[in-house]
mmCIF file of C-alpha atoms in Angstrom:
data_model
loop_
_atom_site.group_PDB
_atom_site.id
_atom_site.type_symbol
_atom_site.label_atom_id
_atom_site.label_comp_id
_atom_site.label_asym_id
_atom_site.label_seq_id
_atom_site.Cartn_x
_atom_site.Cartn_y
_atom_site.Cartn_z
ATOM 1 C CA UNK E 1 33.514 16.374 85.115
ATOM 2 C CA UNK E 2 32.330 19.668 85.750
ATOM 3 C CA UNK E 3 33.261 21.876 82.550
ATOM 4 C CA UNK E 4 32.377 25.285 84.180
ATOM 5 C CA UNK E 5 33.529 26.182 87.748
ATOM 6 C CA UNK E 6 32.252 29.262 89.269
ATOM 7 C CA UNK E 7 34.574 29.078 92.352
ATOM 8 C CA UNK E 8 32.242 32.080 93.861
ATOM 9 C CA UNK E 9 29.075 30.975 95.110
ATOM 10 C CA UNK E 10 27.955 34.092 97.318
ATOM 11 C CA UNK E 11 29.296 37.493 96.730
ATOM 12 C CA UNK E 12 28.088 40.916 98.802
ATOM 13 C CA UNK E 13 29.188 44.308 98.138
ATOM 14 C CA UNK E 14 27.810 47.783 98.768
ATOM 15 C CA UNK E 15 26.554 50.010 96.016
ATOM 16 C CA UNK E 16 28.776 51.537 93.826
ATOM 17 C CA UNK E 17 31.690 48.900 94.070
ATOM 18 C CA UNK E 18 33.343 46.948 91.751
ATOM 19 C CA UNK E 19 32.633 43.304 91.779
ATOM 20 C CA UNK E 20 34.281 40.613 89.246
ATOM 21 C CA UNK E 21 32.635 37.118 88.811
ATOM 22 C CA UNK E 22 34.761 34.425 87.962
ATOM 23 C CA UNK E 23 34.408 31.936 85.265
ATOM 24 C CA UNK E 24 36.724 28.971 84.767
ATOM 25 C CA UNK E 25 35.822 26.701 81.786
ATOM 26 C CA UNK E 26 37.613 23.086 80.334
ATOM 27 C CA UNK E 27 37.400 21.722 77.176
ATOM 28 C CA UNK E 28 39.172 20.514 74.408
ATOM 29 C CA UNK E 29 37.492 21.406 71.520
ATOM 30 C CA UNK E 30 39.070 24.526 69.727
ATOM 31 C CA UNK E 31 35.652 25.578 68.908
ATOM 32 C CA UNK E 32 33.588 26.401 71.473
ATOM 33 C CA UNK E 33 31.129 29.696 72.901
ATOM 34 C CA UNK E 34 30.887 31.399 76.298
ATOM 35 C CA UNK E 35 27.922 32.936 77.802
ATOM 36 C CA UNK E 36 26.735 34.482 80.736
ATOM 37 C CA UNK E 37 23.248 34.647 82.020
ATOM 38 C CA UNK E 38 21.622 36.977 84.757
ATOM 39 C CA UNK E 39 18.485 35.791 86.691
ATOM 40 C CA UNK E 40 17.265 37.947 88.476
ATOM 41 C CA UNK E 41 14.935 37.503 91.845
ATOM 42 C CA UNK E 42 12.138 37.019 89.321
ATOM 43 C CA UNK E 43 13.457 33.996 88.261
ATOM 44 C CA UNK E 44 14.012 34.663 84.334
ATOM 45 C CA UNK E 45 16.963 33.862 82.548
ATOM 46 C CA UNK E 46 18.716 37.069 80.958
ATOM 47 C CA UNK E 47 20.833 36.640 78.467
ATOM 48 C CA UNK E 48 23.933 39.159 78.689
ATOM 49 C CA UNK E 49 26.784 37.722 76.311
ATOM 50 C CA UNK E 50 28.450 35.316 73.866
ATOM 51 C CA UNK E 51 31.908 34.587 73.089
ATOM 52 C CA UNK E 52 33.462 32.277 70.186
ATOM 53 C CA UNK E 53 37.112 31.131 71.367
ATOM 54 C CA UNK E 54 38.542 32.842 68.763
ATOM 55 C CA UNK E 55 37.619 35.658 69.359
ATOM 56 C CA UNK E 56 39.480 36.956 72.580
ATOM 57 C CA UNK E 57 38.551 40.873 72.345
ATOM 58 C CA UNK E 58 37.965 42.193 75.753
ATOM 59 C CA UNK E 59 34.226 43.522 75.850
ATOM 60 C CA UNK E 60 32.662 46.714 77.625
ATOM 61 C CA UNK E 61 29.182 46.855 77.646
ATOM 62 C CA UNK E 62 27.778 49.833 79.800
ATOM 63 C CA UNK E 63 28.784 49.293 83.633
ATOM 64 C CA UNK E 64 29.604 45.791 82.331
ATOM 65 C CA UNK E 65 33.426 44.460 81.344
ATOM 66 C CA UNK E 66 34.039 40.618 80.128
ATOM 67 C CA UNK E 67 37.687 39.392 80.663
ATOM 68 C CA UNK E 68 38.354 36.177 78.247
ATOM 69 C CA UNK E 69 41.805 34.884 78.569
ATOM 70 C CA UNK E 70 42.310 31.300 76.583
ATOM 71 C CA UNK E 71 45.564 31.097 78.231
ATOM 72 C CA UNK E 72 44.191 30.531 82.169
ATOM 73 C CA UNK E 73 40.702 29.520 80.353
ATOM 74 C CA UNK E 74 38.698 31.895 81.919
ATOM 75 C CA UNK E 75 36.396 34.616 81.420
ATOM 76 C CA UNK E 76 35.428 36.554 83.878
ATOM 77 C CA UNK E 77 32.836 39.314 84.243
ATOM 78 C CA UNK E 78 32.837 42.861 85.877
ATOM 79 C CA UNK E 79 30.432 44.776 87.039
ATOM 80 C CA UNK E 80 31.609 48.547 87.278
ATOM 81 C CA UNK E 81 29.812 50.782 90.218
ATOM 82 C CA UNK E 82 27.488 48.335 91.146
ATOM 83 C CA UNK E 83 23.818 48.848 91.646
ATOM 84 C CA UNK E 84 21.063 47.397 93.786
ATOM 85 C CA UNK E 85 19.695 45.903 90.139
ATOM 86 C CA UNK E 86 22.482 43.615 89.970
ATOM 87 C CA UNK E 87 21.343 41.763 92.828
ATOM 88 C CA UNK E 88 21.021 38.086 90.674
ATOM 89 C CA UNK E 89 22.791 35.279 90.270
ATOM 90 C CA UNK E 90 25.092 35.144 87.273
ATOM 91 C CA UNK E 91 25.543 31.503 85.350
ATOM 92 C CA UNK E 92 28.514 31.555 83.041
ATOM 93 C CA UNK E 93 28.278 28.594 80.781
ATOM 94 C CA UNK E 94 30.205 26.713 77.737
ATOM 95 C CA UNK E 95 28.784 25.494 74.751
ATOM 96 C CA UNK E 96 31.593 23.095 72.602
ATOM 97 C CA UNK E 97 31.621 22.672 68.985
ATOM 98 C CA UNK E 98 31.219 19.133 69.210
ATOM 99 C CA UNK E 99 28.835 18.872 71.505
ATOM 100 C CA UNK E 100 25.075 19.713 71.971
ATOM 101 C CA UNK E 101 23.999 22.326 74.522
ATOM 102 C CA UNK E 102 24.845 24.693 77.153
ATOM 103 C CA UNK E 103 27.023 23.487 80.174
ATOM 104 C CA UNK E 104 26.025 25.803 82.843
ATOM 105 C CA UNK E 105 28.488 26.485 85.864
ATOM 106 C CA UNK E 106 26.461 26.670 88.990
ATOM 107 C CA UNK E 107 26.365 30.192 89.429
ATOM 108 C CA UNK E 108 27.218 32.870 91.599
ATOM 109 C CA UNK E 109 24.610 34.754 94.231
ATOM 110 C CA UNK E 110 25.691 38.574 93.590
ATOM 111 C CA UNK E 111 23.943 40.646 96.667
ATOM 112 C CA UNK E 112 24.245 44.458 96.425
ATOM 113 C CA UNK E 113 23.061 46.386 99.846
ATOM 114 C CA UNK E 114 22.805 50.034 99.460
ATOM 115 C CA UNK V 1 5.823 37.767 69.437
ATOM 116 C CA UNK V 2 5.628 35.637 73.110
ATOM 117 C CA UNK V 3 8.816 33.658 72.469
ATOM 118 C CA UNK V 4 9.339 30.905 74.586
ATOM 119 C CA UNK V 5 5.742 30.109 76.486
ATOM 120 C CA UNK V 6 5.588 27.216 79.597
ATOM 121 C CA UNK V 7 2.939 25.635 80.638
ATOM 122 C CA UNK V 8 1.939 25.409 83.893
ATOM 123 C CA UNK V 9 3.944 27.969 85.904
ATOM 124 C CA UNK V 10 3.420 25.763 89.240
ATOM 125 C CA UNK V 11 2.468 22.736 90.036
ATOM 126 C CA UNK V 12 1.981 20.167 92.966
ATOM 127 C CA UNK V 13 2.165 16.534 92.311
ATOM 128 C CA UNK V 14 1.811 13.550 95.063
ATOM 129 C CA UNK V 15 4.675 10.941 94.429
ATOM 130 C CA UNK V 16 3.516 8.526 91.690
ATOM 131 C CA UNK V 17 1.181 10.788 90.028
ATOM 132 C CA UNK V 18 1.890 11.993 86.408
ATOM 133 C CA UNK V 19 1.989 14.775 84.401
ATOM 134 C CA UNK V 20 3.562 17.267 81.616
ATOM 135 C CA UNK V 21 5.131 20.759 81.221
ATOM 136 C CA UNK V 22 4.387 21.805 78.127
ATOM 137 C CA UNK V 23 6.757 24.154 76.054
ATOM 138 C CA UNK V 24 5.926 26.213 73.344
ATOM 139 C CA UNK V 25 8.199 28.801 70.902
ATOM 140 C CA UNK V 26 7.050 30.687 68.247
ATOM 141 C CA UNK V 27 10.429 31.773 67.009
ATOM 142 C CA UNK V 28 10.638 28.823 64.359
ATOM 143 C CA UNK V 29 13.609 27.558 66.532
ATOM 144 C CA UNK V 30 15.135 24.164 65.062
ATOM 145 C CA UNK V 31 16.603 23.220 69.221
ATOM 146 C CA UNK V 32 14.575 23.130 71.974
ATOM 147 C CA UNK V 33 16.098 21.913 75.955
ATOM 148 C CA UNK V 34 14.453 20.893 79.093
ATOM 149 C CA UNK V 35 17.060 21.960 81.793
ATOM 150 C CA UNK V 36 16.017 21.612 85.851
ATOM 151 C CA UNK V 37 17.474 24.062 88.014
ATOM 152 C CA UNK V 38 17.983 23.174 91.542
ATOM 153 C CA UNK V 39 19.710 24.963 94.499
ATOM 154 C CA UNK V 40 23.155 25.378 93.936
ATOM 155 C CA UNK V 41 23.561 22.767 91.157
ATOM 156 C CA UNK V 42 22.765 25.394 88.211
ATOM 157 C CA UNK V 43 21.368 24.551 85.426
ATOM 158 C CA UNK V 44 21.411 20.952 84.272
ATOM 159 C CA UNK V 45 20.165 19.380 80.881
ATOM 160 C CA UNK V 46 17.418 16.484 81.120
ATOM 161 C CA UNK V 47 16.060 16.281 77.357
ATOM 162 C CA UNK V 48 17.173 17.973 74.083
ATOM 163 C CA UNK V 49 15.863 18.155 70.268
ATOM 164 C CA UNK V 50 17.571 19.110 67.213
ATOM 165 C CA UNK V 51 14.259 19.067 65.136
ATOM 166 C CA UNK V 52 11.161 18.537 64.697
ATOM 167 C CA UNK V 53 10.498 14.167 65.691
ATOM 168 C CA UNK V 54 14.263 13.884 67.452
ATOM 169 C CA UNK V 55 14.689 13.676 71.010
ATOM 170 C CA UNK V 56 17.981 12.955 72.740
ATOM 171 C CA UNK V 57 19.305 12.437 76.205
ATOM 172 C CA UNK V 58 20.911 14.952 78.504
ATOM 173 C CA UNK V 59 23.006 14.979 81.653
ATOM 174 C CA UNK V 60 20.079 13.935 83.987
ATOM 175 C CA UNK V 61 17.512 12.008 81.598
ATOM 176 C CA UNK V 62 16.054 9.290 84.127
ATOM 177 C CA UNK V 63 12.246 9.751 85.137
ATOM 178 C CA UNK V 64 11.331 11.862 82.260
ATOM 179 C CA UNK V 65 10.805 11.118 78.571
ATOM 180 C CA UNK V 66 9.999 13.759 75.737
ATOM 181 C CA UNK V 67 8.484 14.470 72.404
ATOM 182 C CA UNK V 68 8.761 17.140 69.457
ATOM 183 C CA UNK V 69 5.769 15.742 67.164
ATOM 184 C CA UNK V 70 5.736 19.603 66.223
ATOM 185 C CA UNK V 71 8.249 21.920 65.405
ATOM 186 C CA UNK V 72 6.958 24.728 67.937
ATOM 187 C CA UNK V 73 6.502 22.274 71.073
ATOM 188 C CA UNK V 74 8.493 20.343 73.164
ATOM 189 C CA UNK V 75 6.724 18.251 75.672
ATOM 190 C CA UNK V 76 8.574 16.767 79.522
ATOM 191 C CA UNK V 77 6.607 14.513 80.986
ATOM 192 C CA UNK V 78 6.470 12.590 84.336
ATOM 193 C CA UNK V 79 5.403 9.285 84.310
ATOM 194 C CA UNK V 80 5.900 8.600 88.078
ATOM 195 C CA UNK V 81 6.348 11.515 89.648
ATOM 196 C CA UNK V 82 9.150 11.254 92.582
ATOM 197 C CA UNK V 83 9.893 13.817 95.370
ATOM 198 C CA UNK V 84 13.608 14.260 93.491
ATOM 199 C CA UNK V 85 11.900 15.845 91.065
ATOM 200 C CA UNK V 86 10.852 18.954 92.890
ATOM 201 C CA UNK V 87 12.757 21.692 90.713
ATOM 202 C CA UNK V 88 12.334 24.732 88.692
ATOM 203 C CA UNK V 89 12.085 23.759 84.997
ATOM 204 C CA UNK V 90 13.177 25.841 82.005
ATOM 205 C CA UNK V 91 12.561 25.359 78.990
ATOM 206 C CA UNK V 92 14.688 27.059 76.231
ATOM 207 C CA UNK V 93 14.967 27.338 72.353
ATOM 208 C CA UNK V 94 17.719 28.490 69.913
ATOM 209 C CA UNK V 95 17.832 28.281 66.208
ATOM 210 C CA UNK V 96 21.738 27.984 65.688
ATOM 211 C CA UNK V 97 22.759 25.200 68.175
ATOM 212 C CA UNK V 98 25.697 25.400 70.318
ATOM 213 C CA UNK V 99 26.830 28.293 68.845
ATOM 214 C CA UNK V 100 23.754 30.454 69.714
ATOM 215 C CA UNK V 101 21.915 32.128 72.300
ATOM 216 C CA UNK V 102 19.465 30.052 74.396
ATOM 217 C CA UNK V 103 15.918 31.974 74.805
ATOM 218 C CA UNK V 104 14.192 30.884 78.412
ATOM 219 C CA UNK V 105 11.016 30.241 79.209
ATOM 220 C CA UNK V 106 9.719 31.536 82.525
ATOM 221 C CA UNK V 107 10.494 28.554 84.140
ATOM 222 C CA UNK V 108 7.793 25.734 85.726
ATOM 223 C CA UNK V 109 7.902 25.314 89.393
ATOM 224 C CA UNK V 110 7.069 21.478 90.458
ATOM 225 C CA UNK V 111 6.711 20.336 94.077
ATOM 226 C CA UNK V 112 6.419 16.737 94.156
ATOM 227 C CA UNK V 113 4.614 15.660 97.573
#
C-alpha cells in the first residue's frame, strides 16, 4: 500500500503565485519523520526538510511554509511568490520508526512560467 | 569533501549483458540505499545496508544483488541485464537511519537495449 500519496502530479502557475503541494502520509507507528525533497531539472536530489511526528510546529523557511497536521495526516508545503527556480518536482516522503528507509510519494511536477 | 560519488553517470547495456554502479561516500555513513527512479513512480528502494557486510532487501529487489565489503561503498549490480531495468539510479547515504536525512548521489542513468 502506498504510504505517501501526492494526489498532485502536475502543477503550473505564473511567477509570483502561491502554490501549495500536498502530502498525505499513513502509518501506524507513533514514531515516524517527514521529508521533502526538490529535484530540480538537473536531476539532483535537494534536501529541503525533516519532521519528527511529534513535533507539529508549523515551519517558515524563506518563501517556503510546511503545514503538518497529524490529525488529517498530512503535511503539506507552500511555496510563497513563486519563482521560475522552483520549477522541480517535489517528493514528500515518510520514514517510520520501525521500519528501514525512506518511502517516497511519487512526486509532484511544479512548472513556473514567467 | 565529495559526499556521495556514483559511478558511471550513464550507461547502455544490451539485454543479458552485466554490469555494476558503483557507490561511494566519504561521510563515514553507517546506511547506504540503492533507490531507481522511474517516470511517475518516484523513488523506489531496491537494496539497503545498515553496515558495513549487511545487505537487505527493498521494495523492488529482483534482478539486482548488492554488497558493502567496505564501509564507504555500496555496490548494485546486474547480472542479466533486462530492458525493465532502464531507470535513473540513486544512490544515497545517511548516518542516523530512518530518522535522518538521506544524502543523493547524482544519480546513474541506465538504458538497457
Amino acid at each position: 500500500a502506498q504510504k505517501v500519496t501526492q494526489a498532485q502530479t502536475e502543477i503550473s502557475v505564473v511567477e509570483k503565485e502561491d502554490v501549495t503541494l500536498d502530502c498525505v502520509y499513513e502509518t501506524r507507528d507513533t514514531t515516524y519523520y517527514l521529508f521533502w525533497y526538490k529535484q530540480p531539472p538537473s536531476g539532483e536530489l535537494v534536501f529541503l526538510i525533516r519532521r519528527n511526528s511529534f513535533d507539529e510546529q508549523n515551519e517558515i523557511s524563506g518563501r517556503y511554509s510546511w503545514n503538518f497536521q497529524k490529525s488529517t495526516s498530512s503535511f503539506n508545503f507552500t511555496i510563497t511568490a513563486s519563482q521560475v527556480v522552483d520549477s522541480a518536482v517535489y517528493f514528500c516522503a515518510l520514514s517510520e520508526g520501525s521500519g528501514y528507509a525512506l518511502n517516497f510519494g511519487k512526486g509532484t511536477s511544479l512548472l513556473v512560467t514567467p | 569533501n565529495a559526499g556521495v560519488t556514483q559511478t558511471p553517470k550513464f550507461r547502455v547495456l544490451k539485454t543479458g549483458q552485466s554490469m555494476t554502479l558503483l557507490c561511494a561516500q566519504d561521510m563515514n555513513h553507517e546506511y547506504m540505499y540503492w533507490y531507481r527512479q522511474d517516470p511517475g513512480m518516484g523513488l523506489r528502494l531496491i537494496h539497503y545496508s545498515v553496515g558495513e557486510g549487511t545487505t537487505a532487501k527493498g521494495e523492488v529487489p529482483d534482478g539486482y544483488n548488492v554488497s558493502r565489503l567496505k564501509k564507504q561503498n555500496f555496490l548494485l549490480g546486474l547480472e542479466s541485464a533486462a530492458p525493465s531495468q532502464t531507470s535513473v539510479y540513486f544512490c544515497a547515504s545517511t548516518l542516523y537511519g530512518v530518522s535522518g536525512e538521506l544524502f543523493f548521489g547524482e544519480g546513474s542513468r541506465l538504458t538497457v537495449l
